[in-house]
Coordinates of C-alpha atoms in Angstrom, one line a residue:
M413 CA 112.4 -73.4 -61.9
D414 CA 112.4 -73.2 -58.0
A415 CA 110.5 -75.9 -56.1
A416 CA 107.4 -74.9 -54.3
P417 CA 107.9 -74.0 -50.7
P418 CA 107.0 -76.8 -48.2
T419 CA 103.5 -76.8 -46.9
W420 CA 102.3 -77.9 -43.4
W421 CA 101.3 -81.2 -44.9
S422 CA 104.6 -81.9 -46.6
R423 CA 106.4 -81.1 -43.4
L424 CA 104.1 -83.5 -41.5
A425 CA 104.7 -86.2 -44.1
T426 CA 108.5 -85.7 -43.6
V427 CA 108.1 -86.1 -39.8
L428 CA 105.9 -89.2 -40.2
D429 CA 108.3 -90.9 -42.6
H430 CA 111.2 -90.5 -40.2
P431 CA 112.5 -94.0 -39.3
G432 CA 113.2 -93.1 -35.6
L433 CA 109.8 -91.4 -35.0
R434 CA 108.7 -93.7 -32.2
R435 CA 111.8 -93.1 -30.1
K436 CA 111.8 -89.4 -30.8
A437 CA 108.1 -89.2 -29.9
A438 CA 108.8 -90.8 -26.6
L439 CA 111.7 -88.5 -25.9
G440 CA 109.6 -85.5 -27.0
A441 CA 106.8 -86.4 -24.6
M442 CA 109.3 -86.7 -21.7
V443 CA 110.8 -83.3 -22.6
L444 CA 107.3 -81.7 -22.6
A445 CA 106.7 -83.1 -19.2
T446 CA 109.9 -81.7 -17.6
P447 CA 108.0 -78.8 -15.9
S448 CA 106.7 -81.4 -13.5
L449 CA 110.2 -81.8 -12.0
S450 CA 109.6 -78.6 -10.1
M451 CA 106.6 -80.0 -8.3
R452 CA 106.4 -81.5 -4.8
W453 CA 103.7 -83.7 -3.3
A454 CA 100.1 -82.8 -3.6
A455 CA 96.6 -84.1 -2.5
D456 CA 96.6 -87.9 -2.4
D457 CA 100.4 -87.9 -2.5
W458 CA 100.3 -86.9 1.2
L459 CA 98.2 -89.9 2.3
Q460 CA 100.4 -92.2 0.3
R461 CA 103.6 -90.5 1.6
A462 CA 102.3 -91.0 5.2
K463 CA 101.6 -94.7 4.5
L464 CA 105.0 -95.3 2.8
L465 CA 107.0 -93.5 5.4
G466 CA 105.0 -95.0 8.3
N467 CA 105.8 -92.1 10.6
V468 CA 102.4 -90.3 10.9
P469 CA 100.4 -91.3 14.0
G470 CA 97.1 -93.0 13.1
V471 CA 97.9 -93.6 9.5
A472 CA 98.4 -97.3 8.7
T473 CA 97.5 -99.9 6.0
E474 CA 95.2 -102.7 6.9
R475 CA 96.3 -105.2 4.2
G476 CA 99.8 -104.0 3.3
L477 CA 101.2 -101.3 1.1
L478 CA 100.7 -103.0 -2.2
W479 CA 97.0 -103.5 -1.6
D480 CA 96.1 -100.5 0.5
L481 CA 98.2 -97.7 -0.9
F482 CA 95.2 -96.6 -2.9
A483 CA 92.6 -97.1 -0.1
F484 CA 91.0 -93.9 1.1
F485 CA 88.5 -94.8 3.7
P486 CA 89.3 -97.2 6.6
R487 CA 87.2 -100.3 7.1
D488 CA 87.6 -100.4 10.8
P489 CA 84.5 -98.5 12.3
D490 CA 86.4 -97.2 15.3
Y491 CA 89.2 -95.7 13.1
F492 CA 86.6 -94.3 10.8
H493 CA 84.8 -92.5 13.6
E494 CA 88.2 -91.2 14.9
L495 CA 88.8 -89.6 11.4
L496 CA 85.3 -88.1 11.5
V497 CA 86.0 -86.5 14.9
E498 CA 89.4 -85.2 13.8
G499 CA 87.9 -83.8 10.6
V500 CA 90.1 -85.7 8.2
L501 CA 86.7 -87.0 6.9
P502 CA 83.8 -84.4 6.7
W503 CA 80.9 -84.9 9.1
W504 CA 78.6 -86.0 6.2
T505 CA 80.7 -88.9 5.1
D506 CA 78.6 -92.0 4.7
P507 CA 79.6 -94.6 7.4
E508 CA 79.3 -97.3 4.8
I509 CA 81.5 -95.7 2.2
T510 CA 84.4 -97.6 0.8
A511 CA 87.0 -96.6 -1.8
A512 CA 89.8 -99.0 -2.3
F513 CA 91.5 -99.4 -5.7
M514 CA 93.4 -102.6 -6.5
R515 CA 96.7 -101.2 -8.0
P516 CA 99.5 -103.4 -6.5
V517 CA 101.7 -103.1 -9.6
A518 CA 101.5 -99.3 -9.6
A519 CA 102.0 -99.3 -5.8
L520 CA 105.2 -101.2 -6.3
T521 CA 106.6 -98.3 -8.3
H522 CA 106.0 -96.0 -5.3
V523 CA 107.6 -98.5 -2.9
L524 CA 110.6 -98.3 -5.2
D525 CA 110.5 -94.5 -4.9
Y526 CA 110.7 -94.6 -1.2
A527 CA 113.3 -97.3 -1.1
V528 CA 115.7 -95.3 -3.3
A529 CA 114.8 -91.6 -2.6
P530 CA 112.0 -91.2 0.0
H531 CA 112.5 -87.4 0.4
S532 CA 113.2 -86.5 -3.2
A533 CA 110.2 -85.3 -5.1
L534 CA 112.5 -84.6 -8.0
F535 CA 113.4 -88.3 -8.3
Q536 CA 109.8 -89.4 -8.0
H537 CA 108.6 -87.1 -10.7
A538 CA 111.5 -88.1 -12.9
H539 CA 110.3 -91.7 -12.4
S540 CA 106.8 -90.8 -13.6
I541 CA 108.3 -89.1 -16.7
L542 CA 110.2 -92.3 -17.4
W543 CA 106.9 -94.2 -17.4
L544 CA 105.4 -91.7 -19.8
G545 CA 108.3 -92.5 -22.2
L546 CA 107.8 -96.2 -21.8
A547 CA 104.1 -95.8 -22.5
V548 CA 104.7 -94.0 -25.7
L549 CA 107.2 -96.7 -26.8
A550 CA 104.8 -99.5 -26.0
V551 CA 101.8 -97.7 -27.7
G552 CA 104.0 -97.0 -30.8
A553 CA 104.9 -100.6 -31.1
F554 CA 101.3 -101.6 -30.8
F555 CA 100.2 -99.2 -33.5
R556 CA 102.9 -100.6 -35.9
A557 CA 101.8 -104.1 -35.2
W558 CA 98.1 -103.2 -35.7
L559 CA 98.1 -100.6 -38.5
G560 CA 101.4 -101.6 -40.2
V561 CA 104.5 -99.6 -40.9
G562 CA 103.2 -96.4 -42.4
R563 CA 102.0 -92.9 -41.8
A564 CA 98.8 -94.0 -40.0
A565 CA 100.7 -95.7 -37.2
A566 CA 103.3 -92.9 -37.1
L567 CA 100.6 -90.2 -36.8
A568 CA 98.7 -92.2 -34.1
T569 CA 101.9 -92.6 -32.1
L570 CA 102.7 -88.9 -32.4
C571 CA 99.2 -87.9 -31.3
F572 CA 99.4 -90.2 -28.3
A573 CA 102.9 -88.8 -27.3
L574 CA 101.6 -85.2 -27.4
D575 CA 98.2 -85.8 -25.9
D576 CA 97.6 -83.2 -23.2
S577 CA 95.4 -85.7 -21.2
H578 CA 98.7 -87.2 -20.0
A579 CA 99.5 -84.0 -18.0
W580 CA 97.8 -85.2 -14.8
P581 CA 99.2 -88.8 -14.9
V582 CA 102.8 -87.6 -15.4
G583 CA 102.5 -84.5 -13.2
W584 CA 100.7 -85.9 -10.2
L585 CA 102.5 -88.8 -8.5
A586 CA 99.3 -90.4 -7.3
N587 CA 98.1 -90.7 -10.9
R588 CA 101.2 -92.5 -12.2
N589 CA 99.1 -95.7 -12.2
A590 CA 97.5 -94.6 -15.5
L591 CA 100.9 -94.5 -17.2
V592 CA 101.9 -97.9 -15.8
A593 CA 98.5 -99.4 -16.9
A594 CA 99.0 -97.9 -20.4
T595 CA 102.5 -99.3 -20.7
F596 CA 101.6 -102.9 -19.8
G597 CA 98.3 -102.7 -21.6
A598 CA 99.8 -101.6 -24.9
L599 CA 102.6 -104.1 -24.5
G600 CA 100.0 -106.8 -24.0
L601 CA 98.2 -105.7 -27.2
Y602 CA 101.5 -105.7 -29.1
L603 CA 102.4 -109.2 -28.0
H604 CA 98.9 -110.5 -28.8
L605 CA 99.0 -109.1 -32.4
R606 CA 102.5 -110.6 -32.9
G607 CA 101.1 -114.0 -32.0
H608 CA 102.5 -114.2 -28.4
R609 CA 99.1 -114.3 -26.8
W610 CA 100.0 -116.0 -23.5
T611 CA 102.9 -113.7 -22.9
G612 CA 100.6 -110.8 -23.9
A613 CA 98.0 -112.0 -21.4
I614 CA 100.7 -111.7 -18.6
A615 CA 101.3 -108.1 -19.7
L616 CA 97.6 -107.4 -19.9
C617 CA 97.3 -108.8 -16.4
L618 CA 100.0 -106.5 -15.1
G619 CA 98.1 -103.6 -16.7
L620 CA 94.8 -104.7 -15.0
F621 CA 96.6 -104.8 -11.6
S622 CA 98.0 -101.2 -12.2
A623 CA 94.8 -99.1 -12.5
E624 CA 91.0 -99.3 -13.1
M625 CA 91.5 -98.1 -16.6
G626 CA 93.5 -101.3 -17.3
P627 CA 90.4 -103.1 -18.6
G628 CA 90.5 -100.6 -21.5
A629 CA 93.3 -102.6 -23.0
V630 CA 91.2 -105.7 -22.9
T631 CA 88.2 -103.9 -24.5
T632 CA 90.5 -102.5 -27.1
L633 CA 91.6 -106.1 -27.9
V634 CA 88.0 -107.2 -28.1
G635 CA 87.2 -104.4 -30.5
I636 CA 90.1 -105.5 -32.7
E637 CA 89.2 -109.2 -32.7
L638 CA 85.5 -108.4 -33.3
F639 CA 86.4 -107.4 -36.9
A640 CA 89.6 -109.3 -37.4
I641 CA 90.2 -112.0 -40.0
G642 CA 89.1 -115.5 -39.1
S643 CA 86.0 -117.4 -38.1
V644 CA 84.2 -116.6 -34.9
A645 CA 85.6 -119.7 -33.3
T646 CA 89.2 -118.7 -34.3
R647 CA 88.8 -115.2 -32.9
F648 CA 87.2 -116.5 -29.7
R649 CA 90.2 -118.8 -29.2
R650 CA 92.6 -115.9 -29.7
L651 CA 90.8 -114.1 -26.9
V652 CA 91.1 -116.9 -24.4
P653 CA 94.4 -115.9 -22.8
A654 CA 93.2 -112.3 -22.3
A655 CA 89.9 -113.6 -21.0
L656 CA 91.7 -115.7 -18.4
A657 CA 93.8 -112.7 -17.3
S658 CA 90.6 -110.7 -17.0
M659 CA 88.9 -113.4 -14.9
L660 CA 91.9 -113.5 -12.5
W661 CA 91.8 -109.8 -12.1
A662 CA 88.0 -109.8 -11.6
T663 CA 88.2 -112.6 -9.0
A664 CA 90.8 -110.7 -7.0
W665 CA 88.7 -107.6 -7.2
V666 CA 85.6 -109.2 -5.9
V667 CA 87.3 -111.4 -3.2
G668 CA 89.4 -108.4 -2.0
D669 CA 86.2 -106.3 -1.8
F670 CA 87.8 -103.5 -3.9
G671 CA 86.0 -100.7 -5.5
V672 CA 83.9 -97.6 -4.5
H673 CA 80.6 -97.9 -2.7
N674 CA 78.2 -95.2 -1.5
S675 CA 79.9 -92.3 -3.4
G676 CA 78.1 -90.3 -5.9
L677 CA 81.1 -89.7 -8.1
Y678 CA 81.9 -93.4 -8.8
L679 CA 79.3 -95.9 -9.9
D680 CA 80.3 -99.5 -9.5
P681 CA 78.5 -101.4 -12.4
L682 CA 78.3 -104.5 -10.2
Q683 CA 76.8 -102.8 -7.1
R684 CA 74.7 -100.1 -8.9
P685 CA 74.0 -101.4 -12.4
L686 CA 71.0 -99.2 -13.0
A687 CA 72.7 -96.0 -11.9
Y688 CA 75.7 -96.9 -14.0
L689 CA 73.6 -97.5 -17.1
A690 CA 71.7 -94.3 -16.5
A691 CA 74.9 -92.3 -16.3
L692 CA 76.6 -94.1 -19.2
P693 CA 75.3 -92.1 -22.1
E694 CA 76.2 -88.7 -20.6
R695 CA 79.6 -89.8 -19.4
S696 CA 80.4 -91.6 -22.7
A697 CA 79.4 -88.6 -24.8
A698 CA 81.5 -86.3 -22.7
M699 CA 84.6 -88.5 -22.8
L700 CA 84.3 -89.2 -26.6
A701 CA 83.9 -85.5 -27.2
T702 CA 86.9 -84.5 -25.2
Q703 CA 88.9 -87.1 -26.9
W704 CA 88.1 -85.8 -30.4
L705 CA 87.8 -82.1 -29.8
N706 CA 90.6 -81.9 -27.2
A707 CA 88.1 -80.0 -25.0
P708 CA 89.1 -79.8 -21.3
L709 CA 86.9 -81.9 -19.1
D710 CA 88.3 -81.5 -15.6
F711 CA 85.7 -78.9 -14.7
W712 CA 83.0 -81.5 -15.0
M713 CA 82.6 -82.3 -11.4
V714 CA 81.7 -78.6 -10.5
L715 CA 78.9 -78.5 -13.0
P716 CA 75.3 -78.9 -11.8
P717 CA 73.5 -82.0 -13.1
L718 CA 71.5 -80.3 -15.8
G719 CA 74.6 -78.2 -16.9
A720 CA 76.7 -81.4 -17.2
A721 CA 74.0 -83.0 -19.4
A722 CA 73.8 -79.9 -21.6
V723 CA 77.5 -79.7 -22.0
A724 CA 77.8 -83.4 -22.9
S725 CA 75.0 -83.1 -25.5
A726 CA 76.5 -80.0 -27.1
L727 CA 80.0 -81.4 -27.2
F728 CA 78.8 -84.7 -28.7
A729 CA 76.7 -82.9 -31.3
L730 CA 79.8 -80.8 -32.3
T731 CA 81.9 -84.0 -32.4
T732 CA 79.5 -85.8 -34.7
F733 CA 79.3 -82.8 -37.0
L734 CA 83.1 -82.3 -37.3
V735 CA 84.4 -85.9 -37.0
F736 CA 81.9 -88.3 -38.6
P737 CA 82.2 -86.9 -42.2
V738 CA 86.0 -87.3 -41.9
L739 CA 85.8 -90.9 -40.7
H740 CA 83.0 -92.1 -42.9
P741 CA 85.3 -93.5 -45.7
V742 CA 87.7 -95.0 -43.1
L743 CA 84.9 -96.8 -41.2
G744 CA 84.2 -98.9 -44.3
T745 CA 87.6 -100.7 -43.9
P746 CA 88.3 -103.6 -41.6
L747 CA 90.9 -101.5 -39.6
G748 CA 88.4 -98.6 -39.4
K749 CA 85.8 -100.9 -37.9
Q750 CA 88.3 -102.3 -35.4
A751 CA 89.4 -98.8 -34.3
L752 CA 85.9 -97.6 -33.9
A753 CA 84.9 -100.6 -31.9
A754 CA 88.0 -100.4 -29.8
S755 CA 87.5 -96.8 -28.9
L756 CA 83.8 -97.2 -28.1
L757 CA 84.2 -100.3 -26.0
S758 CA 87.0 -98.6 -24.0
V759 CA 84.5 -96.1 -22.7
V760 CA 82.6 -98.7 -20.8
P761 CA 85.1 -99.4 -17.9
V762 CA 86.1 -95.8 -17.4
A763 CA 82.5 -94.5 -17.4
A764 CA 82.2 -95.9 -13.8
G765 CA 84.2 -92.8 -12.8
F766 CA 83.2 -89.2 -13.4
P767 CA 84.5 -87.7 -16.7
M768 CA 88.1 -86.3 -16.6
D769 CA 90.7 -85.6 -19.2
R770 CA 93.0 -88.3 -17.9
M771 CA 90.3 -91.0 -18.3
V772 CA 90.6 -91.2 -22.1
M773 CA 94.0 -93.1 -22.1
F774 CA 92.7 -96.2 -23.9
I775 CA 89.8 -94.5 -25.6
S776 CA 92.5 -92.6 -27.5
L777 CA 94.1 -95.7 -29.0
G778 CA 91.2 -96.4 -31.3
A779 CA 90.6 -92.7 -31.9
F780 CA 94.1 -91.9 -32.8
A781 CA 94.2 -95.0 -35.1
L782 CA 91.2 -93.6 -37.0
L783 CA 92.7 -90.1 -37.2
G784 CA 96.0 -91.7 -38.4
M785 CA 94.1 -93.4 -41.2
A786 CA 92.3 -90.2 -42.2
V787 CA 95.6 -88.2 -42.3
Q788 CA 97.3 -91.0 -44.3
A789 CA 94.4 -90.7 -46.8
R790 CA 94.8 -86.9 -46.9
L791 CA 98.5 -87.2 -47.6
A792 CA 97.8 -89.6 -50.4
G793 CA 95.3 -87.1 -51.8
E794 CA 92.3 -89.4 -51.1
A795 CA 90.7 -87.7 -48.1
H796 CA 87.2 -86.4 -47.8
H797 CA 86.7 -83.1 -46.1
P798 CA 90.4 -82.2 -46.1
R799 CA 89.9 -79.0 -44.1
R800 CA 88.3 -81.0 -41.3
V801 CA 91.1 -83.5 -41.4
A802 CA 93.5 -80.5 -41.1
T803 CA 91.5 -79.1 -38.1
L804 CA 91.6 -82.4 -36.2
A805 CA 95.3 -82.9 -37.0
T806 CA 96.0 -79.4 -35.7
L807 CA 94.0 -80.0 -32.5
H808 CA 95.9 -83.2 -31.7
L809 CA 99.4 -82.1 -32.7
P810 CA 100.5 -78.5 -32.2
V811 CA 97.5 -77.5 -30.0
A812 CA 97.7 -80.6 -27.9
A813 CA 101.5 -80.2 -27.4
T814 CA 101.0 -76.6 -26.3
M815 CA 98.2 -77.6 -23.9
F816 CA 100.3 -80.4 -22.6
V817 CA 103.1 -78.1 -21.5
A818 CA 100.7 -75.5 -20.1
K819 CA 98.8 -78.1 -18.1
V820 CA 102.0 -79.6 -16.6
A821 CA 103.4 -76.2 -15.9
T822 CA 100.3 -75.0 -14.1
L823 CA 99.6 -78.2 -12.2
G824 CA 102.0 -77.3 -9.4
P825 CA 100.8 -73.7 -8.8
M826 CA 97.2 -75.0 -8.9
F827 CA 97.8 -77.5 -6.2
S828 CA 99.8 -74.9 -4.2
M829 CA 96.9 -72.5 -4.4
F830 CA 94.3 -75.0 -3.2
E831 CA 96.6 -76.4 -0.5
N832 CA 97.8 -73.1 0.8
G833 CA 96.5 -74.0 4.3
T834 CA 100.1 -75.2 5.0
S835 CA 101.3 -71.6 4.6
V836 CA 98.2 -69.7 5.9
L837 CA 97.8 -71.5 9.2
P838 CA 100.0 -70.4 12.1
R839 CA 103.4 -72.2 12.6
E840 CA 103.4 -72.0 16.4
G841 CA 103.1 -75.2 18.4
S842 CA 100.0 -73.9 20.1
L843 CA 98.1 -74.7 16.9
R844 CA 98.0 -78.3 18.2
E845 CA 95.7 -77.2 20.9
R846 CA 93.3 -75.3 18.6
D847 CA 90.3 -76.5 16.5
L848 CA 90.1 -75.3 13.0
V849 CA 86.5 -74.6 11.7
I850 CA 86.3 -74.2 7.9
L851 CA 83.0 -72.7 6.7
G852 CA 83.1 -74.1 3.1
G853 CA 85.5 -76.0 1.0
M854 CA 86.3 -79.2 -0.9
E855 CA 86.9 -82.3 1.2
V856 CA 89.7 -83.4 -1.1
M857 CA 91.6 -80.2 -0.1
T858 CA 90.9 -80.2 3.6
A859 CA 91.4 -84.0 4.2
H860 CA 95.1 -83.8 3.5
L861 CA 95.8 -80.6 5.5
P862 CA 96.8 -82.3 8.8
M863 CA 99.0 -85.0 7.2
S864 CA 100.7 -82.5 4.8
R865 CA 101.7 -80.3 7.8
V866 CA 102.9 -83.1 9.9
L867 CA 105.0 -84.5 7.0
Q868 CA 106.6 -81.0 6.5
G869 CA 107.4 -80.7 10.2
L870 CA 104.7 -78.2 10.9
P871 CA 102.1 -78.4 13.7
A872 CA 98.6 -79.4 12.7
P873 CA 95.3 -78.4 14.3
R874 CA 94.0 -80.6 17.1
R875 CA 90.9 -81.1 15.1
Q876 CA 89.1 -79.6 12.2
A877 CA 85.5 -79.3 10.9
L878 CA 84.4 -78.6 7.4
L879 CA 80.9 -77.3 7.7
V880 CA 79.6 -77.1 4.1
P881 CA 80.9 -78.9 1.0
A882 CA 82.0 -77.0 -2.1
G883 CA 79.0 -76.3 -4.4
G884 CA 76.4 -73.6 -4.4
A885 CA 75.8 -70.5 -2.3
F886 CA 74.9 -70.7 1.4
T887 CA 74.4 -68.4 4.3
V888 CA 75.8 -68.7 7.8
T889 CA 74.0 -67.2 10.8
R890 CA 75.2 -67.2 14.4
E891 CA 72.1 -67.9 16.5
G892 CA 73.8 -68.2 19.9
A893 CA 77.1 -68.2 21.7
N894 CA 77.9 -71.7 20.4
I895 CA 75.3 -72.2 17.6
L896 CA 75.5 -71.6 13.9
R897 CA 72.8 -72.1 11.3
V898 CA 73.5 -72.8 7.6
D899 CA 70.9 -72.2 5.0
S900 CA 71.2 -73.4 1.4
E901 CA 68.3 -72.6 -0.9
S902 CA 69.0 -75.5 -3.4
G903 CA 70.0 -77.9 -0.7
L904 CA 73.4 -79.6 0.0
F905 CA 74.7 -82.8 -1.8
R906 CA 73.0 -81.9 -5.0
G907 CA 75.9 -81.0 -7.2
T908 CA 78.4 -83.6 -8.5
S909 CA 81.3 -82.2 -6.5
E910 CA 79.3 -82.5 -3.3
K911 CA 78.8 -86.3 -3.7
L912 CA 82.3 -87.6 -3.2
C913 CA 81.7 -88.7 0.4
R914 CA 78.0 -89.2 0.3
D915 CA 75.3 -90.3 -2.1
K916 CA 72.5 -90.9 0.3
S917 CA 69.8 -88.4 1.3
M918 CA 69.6 -86.7 4.6
F919 CA 66.2 -85.7 6.0
T920 CA 64.9 -83.4 8.6
G921 CA 65.8 -84.7 12.0
D922 CA 68.9 -86.5 10.9
A923 CA 71.9 -85.7 13.2
V924 CA 75.6 -86.4 13.6
D925 CA 77.3 -86.2 17.0
L926 CA 81.1 -85.9 16.9
G927 CA 81.6 -84.9 20.5
W928 CA 83.0 -81.4 20.2
Y929 CA 80.2 -80.4 17.8
Q930 CA 76.9 -81.8 16.6
V931 CA 75.1 -81.3 13.3
E932 CA 71.3 -81.5 12.9
V933 CA 69.2 -81.2 9.7
L934 CA 66.4 -78.8 10.5
A935 CA 64.9 -78.8 7.0
D936 CA 65.4 -80.6 3.7
R937 CA 64.2 -80.5 0.1
D938 CA 63.8 -84.0 -1.4
G939 CA 66.6 -85.4 0.9
H940 CA 68.9 -82.4 0.3
P941 CA 69.4 -80.4 3.6
T942 CA 68.4 -76.8 3.2
T943 CA 68.9 -75.8 6.9
L944 CA 71.4 -77.2 9.4
R945 CA 72.3 -76.3 12.9
Y946 CA 75.8 -76.7 14.3
S947 CA 76.1 -76.8 18.1
F948 CA 79.7 -76.6 19.4
D949 CA 80.9 -77.5 22.9
R950 CA 82.0 -74.0 23.8
D951 CA 81.6 -70.3 22.9
L952 CA 82.5 -69.6 19.2
D953 CA 84.7 -66.7 20.4
D954 CA 86.8 -69.0 22.5
P955 CA 90.5 -68.5 21.4
S956 CA 90.9 -72.2 21.0
F957 CA 88.9 -71.9 17.8
L958 CA 90.6 -70.9 14.5
W959 CA 88.2 -69.9 11.6
A960 CA 88.8 -70.2 7.9
N961 CA 87.1 -70.4 4.5
Y962 CA 88.0 -71.4 1.0
R963 CA 87.6 -68.9 -1.8
L964 CA 88.9 -68.5 -5.3
F965 CA 92.6 -68.5 -4.4
G966 CA 92.5 -71.1 -1.6
M967 CA 92.1 -70.9 2.2
E968 CA 91.9 -67.6 4.0
L969 CA 91.7 -67.1 7.8
T970 CA 88.6 -65.3 9.0
G971 CA 87.0 -64.7 12.4
P972 CA 84.0 -66.2 14.1
P973 CA 80.6 -65.0 12.8
V974 CA 79.1 -62.2 14.8
L975 CA 76.1 -63.0 17.0
G976 CA 72.9 -62.4 15.0
Q977 CA 74.8 -61.6 11.8
R978 CA 73.9 -63.3 8.6
Q979 CA 76.8 -64.0 6.2
W980 CA 76.4 -64.9 2.6
H981 CA 78.9 -67.2 0.9
G982 CA 78.9 -67.8 -2.8
G983 CA 80.6 -71.1 -2.4
P984 CA 84.4 -71.6 -2.1
A985 CA 84.9 -70.3 -5.5
A986 CA 83.5 -66.8 -4.7
P987 CA 86.0 -64.0 -5.0

């Protein structure tokens, strides 16, 4: 009698039982990431490139490359004002804002890039792909040490390798730090579980000094030890090396004055504990939901506050409905309790930042361990709700792999679309004597425009002015030869995406004078400007001005508003 044809589950079991799965998973992840080899530099890459090459006037590090490669606002007030006048920073940037991330280990990998191949984006992206492979190998070793040699560890490793949330860290050079932190963090966890706790603490320390998500490895370890075998005193002693590594990192962070202050997107728990705690439920729900449902979360920052809360609530409710019945039997085991605690605790450090797909790196370790245990039970014929187990396995294997490739492949075109100012602006040298006025757009896109053009050998505008941040609709009215009025019914700086450079209110009468133009708040609604007046130092029809706006497919050149005419803009995303 012929044997029954293999089912999806039997094929999966064959894959999970393969002795070389960890190495093949690492290689497979690297292959999926190869579309990134066609990418160049984008967004923050340009600032880092300017610092590393050291050939862009006015761009310098204040504390050296290793400590300032991920610093985005100068501490020198004179230099800060110069960037405001030049338009690298938008006019509404809070003078007291700081954003400096302590990532010397990750910075060292970029220093290596520029020592070996400073002008080869291909080499630098290949370097990031290598770190992805190393991260999968380290995570796979950790799962084997934690869950044992079996299908649960194999499934968890495979899910991590195919996770589409790695698309940004591997495809965007400036986000390589996440992969470096994952590699050293997972290595530290592996060494700890093998009994090499002091050596593991060194690896954990390297992960901490790689990225702000590095503490996720420490919280994962705390979650494991919370339900591990041994007395409370014994488990506490086992955590001492990791605790000392964390204290070293925290001391360096505080003494070096690292972190983000006065930005609405990042909430430092030490500086703004109440705001952080208020945002923690919503951000935690969103990131846990995107981890389990594989739902894209990178659109989060463009949602209005009420919309973000509604999406988080809906996703979390769906996650609870789909996932909890599957995990309920697993959560009764010691490993299940460890995995749940590890995943939940790993939300705490990354909730300081706004929700994004790439923030779930360490949250996924506990989650994939739980999924691995559920799938292992299904393959043994012991699982509850087998269809839901199958749904989750499908989401995190074939669907995730497909999304991984799609995200990596579209990352380059997406950056090119939003950074098309390089190709749209004139290439004549006379551009250096003209001022670019951008009606509306995202500051993260306009900030890098001058540097990116200089680094590509193209002329940059003398100065630029971004009038309105990305967000809701607004109108522009030309009231005089050199005066514009902007009206926003809901008020500026209300949406999440508008709070990157400012989290403080602006009231009627507040003004900013940048020499070649001044901005005055004529009316506000609860500290959100609804009417602003822009007064320029010359006629808006002067040929030394160049006018532009951001729309759905990037920047487009326009002309100056007509005197007395009222123009409606549906935000930079309007077609």
